Amino acid sequence: EVKIPSVNYQAHVQDYFWLAEVKDGKLSGTLGEARRLEAIKVSLSNLPVQGGVEYQAHVQDYGWMDKVSNGEQAGTTKLEKRMEAIRMNLTGELATQYDIYYRVHAQNFGWLGWTKNGETAGTLGYGYRLEALEIRLVKKGDAYPSSNEPGNMVYALNGPLYTTTVGTTIAKNTSFNLHDIVGGATNFVKTTEKVSYNSNGGDWIGLYLPN
């Protein structure tokens, strides 16, 4: 029998306290309620090899807090402080076989692109709360998750759909919205020729069909 590992997690949410634990890509938190995430706990189960998970929270007034692991609390409770960003990584032999992907729903930005293996998910310097998150384990070499919020996204540059640092060609006569997640700007573009967009060395960029 081949064991397939699971990632289990729960969020502490403004006014709701600890929500029920979910796993493997399910949403934890709230959408459309303007409630802040205050803390999270993350653990693994059904491991095929030795390993664990480490994670840390960037919290209002505290900045990056200490890294915790394997079901411990990251963030704060009873202090009414918002989480603004998170980082996660796997440890041990598991880290050589699997990647941990995670994405967050941030105030004013909505769903940000999937990040993985220690990368920062969220915002820094804006004072925006996290409202929800999703976490997945993906075996190395398997297809990684695609951002599906909003549903009209067609490409992500330097995101999970395509990864590029040299520009991606968009088909001729394609109309799309170019959304810079980091800068928060959205511009409508209608192409008459093939175009390339350089993601400028690391910002997560999304290309969206116009509504």
JSON list of C-alpha atoms in Angstrom, two decimals:
[
{"chain": "A", "resi": 1, "resn": "GLU", "atom": "CA", "xyz": [0.00, 0.00, 0.00]},
{"chain": "A", "resi": 2, "resn": "VAL", "atom": "CA", "xyz": [1.35, 3.41, -1.02]},
{"chain": "A", "resi": 3, "resn": "LYS", "atom": "CA", "xyz": [0.65, 6.10, 1.54]},
{"chain": "A", "resi": 4, "resn": "ILE", "atom": "CA", "xyz": [-0.53, 9.47, 0.23]},
{"chain": "A", "resi": 5, "resn": "PRO", "atom": "CA", "xyz": [0.24, 12.21, 2.76]},
{"chain": "A", "resi": 6, "resn": "SER", "atom": "CA", "xyz": [-2.35, 14.77, 3.80]},
{"chain": "A", "resi": 7, "resn": "VAL", "atom": "CA", "xyz": [-1.95, 18.29, 5.13]},
{"chain": "A", "resi": 8, "resn": "ASN", "atom": "CA", "xyz": [-4.41, 19.27, 7.86]},
{"chain": "A", "resi": 9, "resn": "TYR", "atom": "CA", "xyz": [-4.99, 22.85, 8.98]},
{"chain": "A", "resi": 10, "resn": "GLN", "atom": "CA", "xyz": [-7.33, 25.13, 10.85]},
{"chain": "A", "resi": 11, "resn": "ALA", "atom": "CA", "xyz": [-7.68, 28.88, 11.19]},
{"chain": "A", "resi": 12, "resn": "HIS", "atom": "CA", "xyz": [-8.49, 31.10, 14.13]},
{"chain": "A", "resi": 13, "resn": "VAL", "atom": "CA", "xyz": [-10.84, 33.77, 12.77]},
{"chain": "A", "resi": 14, "resn": "GLN", "atom": "CA", "xyz": [-12.08, 37.05, 14.21]},
{"chain": "A", "resi": 15, "resn": "ASP", "atom": "CA", "xyz": [-15.32, 36.48, 16.19]},
{"chain": "A", "resi": 16, "resn": "TYR", "atom": "CA", "xyz": [-15.41, 32.76, 15.26]},
{"chain": "A", "resi": 17, "resn": "PHE", "atom": "CA", "xyz": [-12.31, 31.56, 17.13]},
{"chain": "A", "resi": 18, "resn": "TRP", "atom": "CA", "xyz": [-10.91, 28.19, 15.96]},
{"chain": "A", "resi": 19, "resn": "LEU", "atom": "CA", "xyz": [-12.71, 26.81, 12.92]},
{"chain": "A", "resi": 20, "resn": "ALA", "atom": "CA", "xyz": [-13.03, 23.09, 12.23]},
{"chain": "A", "resi": 21, "resn": "GLU", "atom": "CA", "xyz": [-9.94, 21.44, 10.79]},
{"chain": "A", "resi": 22, "resn": "VAL", "atom": "CA", "xyz": [-9.88, 20.88, 7.03]},
{"chain": "A", "resi": 23, "resn": "LYS", "atom": "CA", "xyz": [-7.33, 19.27, 4.74]},
{"chain": "A", "resi": 24, "resn": "ASP", "atom": "CA", "xyz": [-5.84, 18.94, 1.25]},
{"chain": "A", "resi": 25, "resn": "GLY", "atom": "CA", "xyz": [-6.80, 22.18, -0.47]},
{"chain": "A", "resi": 26, "resn": "LYS", "atom": "CA", "xyz": [-10.06, 22.93, 1.32]},
{"chain": "A", "resi": 27, "resn": "LEU", "atom": "CA", "xyz": [-10.76, 26.53, 2.29]},
{"chain": "A", "resi": 28, "resn": "SER", "atom": "CA", "xyz": [-10.15, 27.56, 5.89]},
{"chain": "A", "resi": 29, "resn": "GLY", "atom": "CA", "xyz": [-11.30, 31.00, 6.95]},
{"chain": "A", "resi": 30, "resn": "THR", "atom": "CA", "xyz": [-14.09, 33.19, 5.58]},
{"chain": "A", "resi": 31, "resn": "LEU", "atom": "CA", "xyz": [-14.84, 35.05, 2.36]},
{"chain": "A", "resi": 32, "resn": "GLY", "atom": "CA", "xyz": [-16.89, 38.21, 2.03]},
{"chain": "A", "resi": 33, "resn": "GLU", "atom": "CA", "xyz": [-17.19, 38.80, 5.78]},
{"chain": "A", "resi": 34, "resn": "ALA", "atom": "CA", "xyz": [-14.19, 41.14, 6.32]},
{"chain": "A", "resi": 35, "resn": "ARG", "atom": "CA", "xyz": [-12.95, 38.97, 9.20]},
{"chain": "A", "resi": 36, "resn": "ARG", "atom": "CA", "xyz": [-9.23, 38.67, 9.90]},
{"chain": "A", "resi": 37, "resn": "LEU", "atom": "CA", "xyz": [-7.25, 35.47, 10.28]},
{"chain": "A", "resi": 38, "resn": "GLU", "atom": "CA", "xyz": [-5.47, 35.63, 13.61]},
{"chain": "A", "resi": 39, "resn": "ALA", "atom": "CA", "xyz": [-3.69, 32.27, 13.85]},
{"chain": "A", "resi": 40, "resn": "ILE", "atom": "CA", "xyz": [-3.27, 28.92, 12.10]},
{"chain": "A", "resi": 41, "resn": "LYS", "atom": "CA", "xyz": [-2.24, 25.38, 12.95]},
{"chain": "A", "resi": 42, "resn": "VAL", "atom": "CA", "xyz": [-0.86, 22.99, 10.30]},
{"chain": "A", "resi": 43, "resn": "SER", "atom": "CA", "xyz": [-0.04, 19.30, 10.60]},
{"chain": "A", "resi": 44, "resn": "LEU", "atom": "CA", "xyz": [0.59, 16.27, 8.38]},
{"chain": "A", "resi": 45, "resn": "SER", "atom": "CA", "xyz": [-0.86, 12.76, 8.41]},
{"chain": "A", "resi": 46, "resn": "ASN", "atom": "CA", "xyz": [-0.45, 9.43, 6.63]},
{"chain": "A", "resi": 47, "resn": "LEU", "atom": "CA", "xyz": [3.19, 10.13, 5.88]},
{"chain": "A", "resi": 48, "resn": "PRO", "atom": "CA", "xyz": [4.99, 7.69, 3.57]},
{"chain": "A", "resi": 49, "resn": "VAL", "atom": "CA", "xyz": [8.41, 8.82, 4.84]},
{"chain": "A", "resi": 50, "resn": "GLN", "atom": "CA", "xyz": [9.85, 10.79, 7.74]},
{"chain": "A", "resi": 51, "resn": "GLY", "atom": "CA", "xyz": [9.15, 14.51, 7.73]},
{"chain": "A", "resi": 52, "resn": "GLY", "atom": "CA", "xyz": [7.14, 17.41, 9.06]},
{"chain": "A", "resi": 53, "resn": "VAL", "atom": "CA", "xyz": [5.92, 20.91, 8.31]},
{"chain": "A", "resi": 54, "resn": "GLU", "atom": "CA", "xyz": [7.26, 24.26, 9.54]},
{"chain": "A", "resi": 55, "resn": "TYR", "atom": "CA", "xyz": [5.44, 27.58, 9.19]},
{"chain": "A", "resi": 56, "resn": "GLN", "atom": "CA", "xyz": [5.47, 31.15, 10.44]},
{"chain": "A", "resi": 57, "resn": "ALA", "atom": "CA", "xyz": [3.07, 34.09, 10.49]},
{"chain": "A", "resi": 58, "resn": "HIS", "atom": "CA", "xyz": [3.59, 37.78, 9.82]},
{"chain": "A", "resi": 59, "resn": "VAL", "atom": "CA", "xyz": [1.34, 39.49, 12.36]},
{"chain": "A", "resi": 60, "resn": "GLN", "atom": "CA", "xyz": [0.16, 43.07, 12.83]},
{"chain": "A", "resi": 61, "resn": "ASP", "atom": "CA", "xyz": [2.58, 45.01, 15.10]},
{"chain": "A", "resi": 62, "resn": "TYR", "atom": "CA", "xyz": [4.83, 41.96, 15.53]},
{"chain": "A", "resi": 63, "resn": "GLY", "atom": "CA", "xyz": [6.18, 41.31, 12.03]},
{"chain": "A", "resi": 64, "resn": "TRP", "atom": "CA", "xyz": [7.50, 37.81, 11.37]},
{"chain": "A", "resi": 65, "resn": "MET", "atom": "CA", "xyz": [6.95, 35.67, 14.45]},
{"chain": "A", "resi": 66, "resn": "ASP", "atom": "CA", "xyz": [9.01, 32.60, 15.35]},
{"chain": "A", "resi": 67, "resn": "LYS", "atom": "CA", "xyz": [8.72, 29.55, 13.13]},
{"chain": "A", "resi": 68, "resn": "VAL", "atom": "CA", "xyz": [6.61, 26.71, 14.58]},
{"chain": "A", "resi": 69, "resn": "SER", "atom": "CA", "xyz": [5.91, 23.17, 13.41]},
{"chain": "A", "resi": 70, "resn": "ASN", "atom": "CA", "xyz": [3.58, 20.16, 13.34]},
{"chain": "A", "resi": 71, "resn": "GLY", "atom": "CA", "xyz": [0.31, 21.46, 14.77]},
{"chain": "A", "resi": 72, "resn": "GLU", "atom": "CA", "xyz": [1.67, 24.30, 16.89]},
{"chain": "A", "resi": 73, "resn": "GLN", "atom": "CA", "xyz": [0.00, 27.71, 16.75]},
{"chain": "A", "resi": 74, "resn": "ALA", "atom": "CA", "xyz": [1.39, 30.39, 14.45]},
{"chain": "A", "resi": 75, "resn": "GLY", "atom": "CA", "xyz": [-0.05, 33.83, 15.06]},
{"chain": "A", "resi": 76, "resn": "THR", "atom": "CA", "xyz": [-1.93, 35.16, 18.08]},
{"chain": "A", "resi": 77, "resn": "THR", "atom": "CA", "xyz": [-5.28, 34.76, 19.80]},
{"chain": "A", "resi": 78, "resn": "LYS", "atom": "CA", "xyz": [-7.13, 37.11, 22.17]},
{"chain": "A", "resi": 79, "resn": "LEU", "atom": "CA", "xyz": [-5.03, 40.07, 20.96]},
{"chain": "A", "resi": 80, "resn": "GLU", "atom": "CA", "xyz": [-7.19, 41.11, 17.96]},
{"chain": "A", "resi": 81, "resn": "LYS", "atom": "CA", "xyz": [-4.15, 41.16, 15.67]},
{"chain": "A", "resi": 82, "resn": "ARG", "atom": "CA", "xyz": [-4.44, 40.33, 11.98]},
{"chain": "A", "resi": 83, "resn": "MET", "atom": "CA", "xyz": [-2.20, 37.91, 10.14]},
{"chain": "A", "resi": 84, "resn": "GLU", "atom": "CA", "xyz": [-0.79, 39.57, 7.04]},
{"chain": "A", "resi": 85, "resn": "ALA", "atom": "CA", "xyz": [1.38, 36.85, 5.47]},
{"chain": "A", "resi": 86, "resn": "ILE", "atom": "CA", "xyz": [2.55, 33.27, 5.96]},
{"chain": "A", "resi": 87, "resn": "ARG", "atom": "CA", "xyz": [5.44, 31.01, 4.95]},
{"chain": "A", "resi": 88, "resn": "MET", "atom": "CA", "xyz": [5.54, 27.19, 5.01]},
{"chain": "A", "resi": 89, "resn": "ASN", "atom": "CA", "xyz": [8.02, 24.47, 4.21]},
{"chain": "A", "resi": 90, "resn": "LEU", "atom": "CA", "xyz": [8.34, 20.72, 4.57]},
{"chain": "A", "resi": 91, "resn": "THR", "atom": "CA", "xyz": [11.17, 19.04, 6.48]},
{"chain": "A", "resi": 92, "resn": "GLY", "atom": "CA", "xyz": [12.98, 15.73, 6.47]},
{"chain": "A", "resi": 93, "resn": "GLU", "atom": "CA", "xyz": [12.80, 13.17, 3.68]},
{"chain": "A", "resi": 94, "resn": "LEU", "atom": "CA", "xyz": [9.26, 14.30, 2.86]},
{"chain": "A", "resi": 95, "resn": "ALA", "atom": "CA", "xyz": [10.71, 17.58, 1.55]},
{"chain": "A", "resi": 96, "resn": "THR", "atom": "CA", "xyz": [12.68, 15.65, -1.07]},
{"chain": "A", "resi": 97, "resn": "GLN", "atom": "CA", "xyz": [9.51, 13.98, -2.39]},
{"chain": "A", "resi": 98, "resn": "TYR", "atom": "CA", "xyz": [6.75, 16.59, -1.99]},
{"chain": "A", "resi": 99, "resn": "ASP", "atom": "CA", "xyz": [6.18, 20.32, -2.32]},
{"chain": "A", "resi": 100, "resn": "ILE", "atom": "CA", "xyz": [3.82, 22.26, -0.08]},
{"chain": "A", "resi": 101, "resn": "TYR", "atom": "CA", "xyz": [1.66, 24.78, -1.96]},
{"chain": "A", "resi": 102, "resn": "TYR", "atom": "CA", "xyz": [-0.43, 27.43, -0.25]},
{"chain": "A", "resi": 103, "resn": "ARG", "atom": "CA", "xyz": [-2.40, 30.52, -1.19]},
{"chain": "A", "resi": 104, "resn": "VAL", "atom": "CA", "xyz": [-4.21, 33.20, 0.77]},
{"chain": "A", "resi": 105, "resn": "HIS", "atom": "CA", "xyz": [-7.19, 35.47, 0.35]},
{"chain": "A", "resi": 106, "resn": "ALA", "atom": "CA", "xyz": [-6.04, 38.97, 1.29]},
{"chain": "A", "resi": 107, "resn": "GLN", "atom": "CA", "xyz": [-8.05, 42.10, 2.01]},
{"chain": "A", "resi": 108, "resn": "ASN", "atom": "CA", "xyz": [-8.55, 44.22, -1.15]},
{"chain": "A", "resi": 109, "resn": "PHE", "atom": "CA", "xyz": [-6.59, 41.74, -3.32]},
{"chain": "A", "resi": 110, "resn": "GLY", "atom": "CA", "xyz": [-8.72, 38.60, -3.07]},
{"chain": "A", "resi": 111, "resn": "TRP", "atom": "CA", "xyz": [-6.99, 35.31, -3.84]},
{"chain": "A", "resi": 112, "resn": "LEU", "atom": "CA", "xyz": [-3.28, 35.66, -4.45]},
{"chain": "A", "resi": 113, "resn": "GLY", "atom": "CA", "xyz": [-1.35, 33.17, -6.54]},
{"chain": "A", "resi": 114, "resn": "TRP", "atom": "CA", "xyz": [-0.17, 29.84, -5.18]},
{"chain": "A", "resi": 115, "resn": "THR", "atom": "CA", "xyz": [3.25, 29.91, -3.53]},
{"chain": "A", "resi": 116, "resn": "LYS", "atom": "CA", "xyz": [5.35, 27.04, -2.25]},
{"chain": "A", "resi": 117, "resn": "ASN", "atom": "CA", "xyz": [8.22, 25.82, -0.08]},
{"chain": "A", "resi": 118, "resn": "GLY", "atom": "CA", "xyz": [9.01, 28.82, 2.08]},
{"chain": "A", "resi": 119, "resn": "GLU", "atom": "CA", "xyz": [7.85, 31.59, -0.24]},
{"chain": "A", "resi": 120, "resn": "THR", "atom": "CA", "xyz": [5.80, 34.43, 1.23]},
{"chain": "A", "resi": 121, "resn": "ALA", "atom": "CA", "xyz": [2.02, 34.36, 0.71]},
{"chain": "A", "resi": 122, "resn": "GLY", "atom": "CA", "xyz": [0.19, 37.54, 1.59]},
{"chain": "A", "resi": 123, "resn": "THR", "atom": "CA", "xyz": [1.15, 41.20, 1.71]},
{"chain": "A", "resi": 124, "resn": "LEU", "atom": "CA", "xyz": [3.75, 43.19, 3.61]},
{"chain": "A", "resi": 125, "resn": "GLY", "atom": "CA", "xyz": [3.58, 46.91, 4.25]},
{"chain": "A", "resi": 126, "resn": "TYR", "atom": "CA", "xyz": [-0.07, 47.34, 3.30]},
{"chain": "A", "resi": 127, "resn": "GLY", "atom": "CA", "xyz": [-1.74, 46.68, 6.65]},
{"chain": "A", "resi": 128, "resn": "TYR", "atom": "CA", "xyz": [-4.13, 44.21, 4.97]},
{"chain": "A", "resi": 129, "resn": "ARG", "atom": "CA", "xyz": [-5.60, 41.23, 6.79]},
{"chain": "A", "resi": 130, "resn": "LEU", "atom": "CA", "xyz": [-5.58, 37.64, 5.59]},
{"chain": "A", "resi": 131, "resn": "GLU", "atom": "CA", "xyz": [-9.10, 36.23, 5.44]},
{"chain": "A", "resi": 132, "resn": "ALA", "atom": "CA", "xyz": [-8.70, 32.63, 4.22]},
{"chain": "A", "resi": 133, "resn": "LEU", "atom": "CA", "xyz": [-6.11, 30.11, 3.07]},
{"chain": "A", "resi": 134, "resn": "GLU", "atom": "CA", "xyz": [-5.77, 26.82, 1.23]},
{"chain": "A", "resi": 135, "resn": "ILE", "atom": "CA", "xyz": [-2.87, 24.34, 1.48]},
{"chain": "A", "resi": 136, "resn": "ARG", "atom": "CA", "xyz": [-1.95, 21.34, -0.67]},
{"chain": "A", "resi": 137, "resn": "LEU", "atom": "CA", "xyz": [0.82, 18.76, -0.87]},
{"chain": "A", "resi": 138, "resn": "VAL", "atom": "CA", "xyz": [1.99, 17.94, -4.39]},
{"chain": "A", "resi": 139, "resn": "LYS", "atom": "CA", "xyz": [4.39, 15.14, -5.26]},
{"chain": "A", "resi": 140, "resn": "LYS", "atom": "CA", "xyz": [7.46, 16.49, -7.02]},
{"chain": "A", "resi": 141, "resn": "GLY", "atom": "CA", "xyz": [7.00, 16.20, -10.76]},
{"chain": "A", "resi": 142, "resn": "ASP", "atom": "CA", "xyz": [3.20, 16.18, -10.58]},
{"chain": "A", "resi": 143, "resn": "ALA", "atom": "CA", "xyz": [1.05, 19.05, -11.86]},
{"chain": "A", "resi": 144, "resn": "TYR", "atom": "CA", "xyz": [0.90, 21.86, -9.37]},
{"chain": "A", "resi": 145, "resn": "PRO", "atom": "CA", "xyz": [-2.35, 23.65, -8.48]},
{"chain": "A", "resi": 146, "resn": "SER", "atom": "CA", "xyz": [-3.63, 26.46, -10.67]},
{"chain": "A", "resi": 147, "resn": "SER", "atom": "CA", "xyz": [-5.12, 29.65, -9.33]},
{"chain": "A", "resi": 148, "resn": "ASN", "atom": "CA", "xyz": [-8.83, 29.57, -10.13]},
{"chain": "A", "resi": 149, "resn": "GLU", "atom": "CA", "xyz": [-9.96, 32.81, -8.49]},
{"chain": "A", "resi": 150, "resn": "PRO", "atom": "CA", "xyz": [-11.27, 34.65, -10.33]},
{"chain": "A", "resi": 151, "resn": "GLY", "atom": "CA", "xyz": [-12.52, 32.04, -12.76]},
{"chain": "A", "resi": 152, "resn": "ASN", "atom": "CA", "xyz": [-11.73, 34.12, -15.83]},
{"chain": "A", "resi": 153, "resn": "MET", "atom": "CA", "xyz": [-7.96, 33.90, -15.42]},
{"chain": "A", "resi": 154, "resn": "VAL", "atom": "CA", "xyz": [-6.16, 32.61, -18.49]},
{"chain": "A", "resi": 155, "resn": "TYR", "atom": "CA", "xyz": [-2.49, 32.89, -17.54]},
{"chain": "A", "resi": 156, "resn": "ALA", "atom": "CA", "xyz": [-0.32, 33.47, -14.52]},
{"chain": "A", "resi": 157, "resn": "LEU", "atom": "CA", "xyz": [3.20, 34.67, -15.15]},
{"chain": "A", "resi": 158, "resn": "ASN", "atom": "CA", "xyz": [5.62, 33.59, -12.45]},
{"chain": "A", "resi": 159, "resn": "GLY", "atom": "CA", "xyz": [2.64, 31.83, -10.95]},
{"chain": "A", "resi": 160, "resn": "PRO", "atom": "CA", "xyz": [1.46, 28.24, -10.91]},
{"chain": "A", "resi": 161, "resn": "LEU", "atom": "CA", "xyz": [0.03, 28.08, -14.45]},
{"chain": "A", "resi": 162, "resn": "TYR", "atom": "CA", "xyz": [3.23, 29.16, -16.18]},
{"chain": "A", "resi": 163, "resn": "THR", "atom": "CA", "xyz": [6.59, 30.21, -14.79]},
{"chain": "A", "resi": 164, "resn": "THR", "atom": "CA", "xyz": [8.65, 32.70, -16.75]},
{"chain": "A", "resi": 165, "resn": "THR", "atom": "CA", "xyz": [11.18, 35.46, -16.28]},
{"chain": "A", "resi": 166, "resn": "VAL", "atom": "CA", "xyz": [11.62, 36.32, -19.94]},
{"chain": "A", "resi": 167, "resn": "GLY", "atom": "CA", "xyz": [8.13, 37.15, -21.15]},
{"chain": "A", "resi": 168, "resn": "THR", "atom": "CA", "xyz": [5.16, 35.11, -22.32]},
{"chain": "A", "resi": 169, "resn": "THR", "atom": "CA", "xyz": [3.60, 35.40, -25.75]},
{"chain": "A", "resi": 170, "resn": "ILE", "atom": "CA", "xyz": [-0.13, 36.12, -25.88]},
{"chain": "A", "resi": 171, "resn": "ALA", "atom": "CA", "xyz": [-2.12, 35.12, -28.93]},
{"chain": "A", "resi": 172, "resn": "LYS", "atom": "CA", "xyz": [-2.92, 37.76, -31.55]},
{"chain": "A", "resi": 173, "resn": "ASN", "atom": "CA", "xyz": [-6.23, 39.63, -31.18]},
{"chain": "A", "resi": 174, "resn": "THR", "atom": "CA", "xyz": [-6.64, 38.55, -27.57]},
{"chain": "A", "resi": 175, "resn": "SER", "atom": "CA", "xyz": [-8.31, 40.90, -25.13]},
{"chain": "A", "resi": 176, "resn": "PHE", "atom": "CA", "xyz": [-7.33, 40.60, -21.50]},
{"chain": "A", "resi": 177, "resn": "ASN", "atom": "CA", "xyz": [-6.86, 42.39, -18.22]},
{"chain": "A", "resi": 178, "resn": "LEU", "atom": "CA", "xyz": [-3.32, 42.53, -16.90]},
{"chain": "A", "resi": 179, "resn": "HIS", "atom": "CA", "xyz": [-3.37, 42.38, -13.12]},
{"chain": "A", "resi": 180, "resn": "ASP", "atom": "CA", "xyz": [-0.25, 42.97, -11.04]},
{"chain": "A", "resi": 181, "resn": "ILE", "atom": "CA", "xyz": [-0.99, 41.28, -7.70]},
{"chain": "A", "resi": 182, "resn": "VAL", "atom": "CA", "xyz": [1.94, 42.95, -5.99]},
{"chain": "A", "resi": 183, "resn": "GLY", "atom": "CA", "xyz": [1.27, 46.45, -7.29]},
{"chain": "A", "resi": 184, "resn": "GLY", "atom": "CA", "xyz": [-2.50, 46.05, -7.26]},
{"chain": "A", "resi": 185, "resn": "ALA", "atom": "CA", "xyz": [-2.98, 47.65, -10.69]},
{"chain": "A", "resi": 186, "resn": "THR", "atom": "CA", "xyz": [-5.28, 46.31, -13.37]},
{"chain": "A", "resi": 187, "resn": "ASN", "atom": "CA", "xyz": [-5.10, 47.50, -16.98]},
{"chain": "A", "resi": 188, "resn": "PHE", "atom": "CA", "xyz": [-7.28, 46.46, -19.91]},
{"chain": "A", "resi": 189, "resn": "VAL", "atom": "CA", "xyz": [-5.34, 45.56, -23.03]},
{"chain": "A", "resi": 190, "resn": "LYS", "atom": "CA", "xyz": [-6.59, 44.54, -26.49]},
{"chain": "A", "resi": 191, "resn": "THR", "atom": "CA", "xyz": [-3.82, 43.09, -28.57]},
{"chain": "A", "resi": 192, "resn": "THR", "atom": "CA", "xyz": [-3.64, 43.51, -32.34]},
{"chain": "A", "resi": 193, "resn": "GLU", "atom": "CA", "xyz": [-0.37, 41.64, -32.62]},
{"chain": "A", "resi": 194, "resn": "LYS", "atom": "CA", "xyz": [1.32, 38.98, -30.57]},
{"chain": "A", "resi": 195, "resn": "VAL", "atom": "CA", "xyz": [2.68, 40.54, -27.40]},
{"chain": "A", "resi": 196, "resn": "SER", "atom": "CA", "xyz": [5.12, 39.52, -24.73]},
{"chain": "A", "resi": 197, "resn": "TYR", "atom": "CA", "xyz": [4.98, 40.61, -21.13]},
{"chain": "A", "resi": 198, "resn": "ASN", "atom": "CA", "xyz": [8.07, 40.41, -18.97]},
{"chain": "A", "resi": 199, "resn": "SER", "atom": "CA", "xyz": [7.17, 39.64, -15.39]},
{"chain": "A", "resi": 200, "resn": "ASN", "atom": "CA", "xyz": [10.04, 41.82, -14.23]},
{"chain": "A", "resi": 201, "resn": "GLY", "atom": "CA", "xyz": [11.99, 39.36, -12.17]},
{"chain": "A", "resi": 202, "resn": "GLY", "atom": "CA", "xyz": [9.59, 37.81, -9.72]},
{"chain": "A", "resi": 203, "resn": "ASP", "atom": "CA", "xyz": [6.29, 39.61, -9.26]},
{"chain": "A", "resi": 204, "resn": "TRP", "atom": "CA", "xyz": [3.23, 37.35, -9.54]},
{"chain": "A", "resi": 205, "resn": "ILE", "atom": "CA", "xyz": [1.23, 38.53, -12.53]},
{"chain": "A", "resi": 206, "resn": "GLY", "atom": "CA", "xyz": [-2.19, 37.33, -13.72]},
{"chain": "A", "resi": 207, "resn": "LEU", "atom": "CA", "xyz": [-3.76, 37.74, -17.14]},
{"chain": "A", "resi": 208, "resn": "TYR", "atom": "CA", "xyz": [-7.54, 37.82, -17.01]},
{"chain": "A", "resi": 209, "resn": "LEU", "atom": "CA", "xyz": [-10.22, 37.84, -19.64]},
{"chain": "A", "resi": 210, "resn": "PRO", "atom": "CA", "xyz": [-12.33, 40.99, -19.30]},
{"chain": "A", "resi": 211, "resn": "ASN", "atom": "CA", "xyz": [-15.65, 40.62, -17.54]}
]
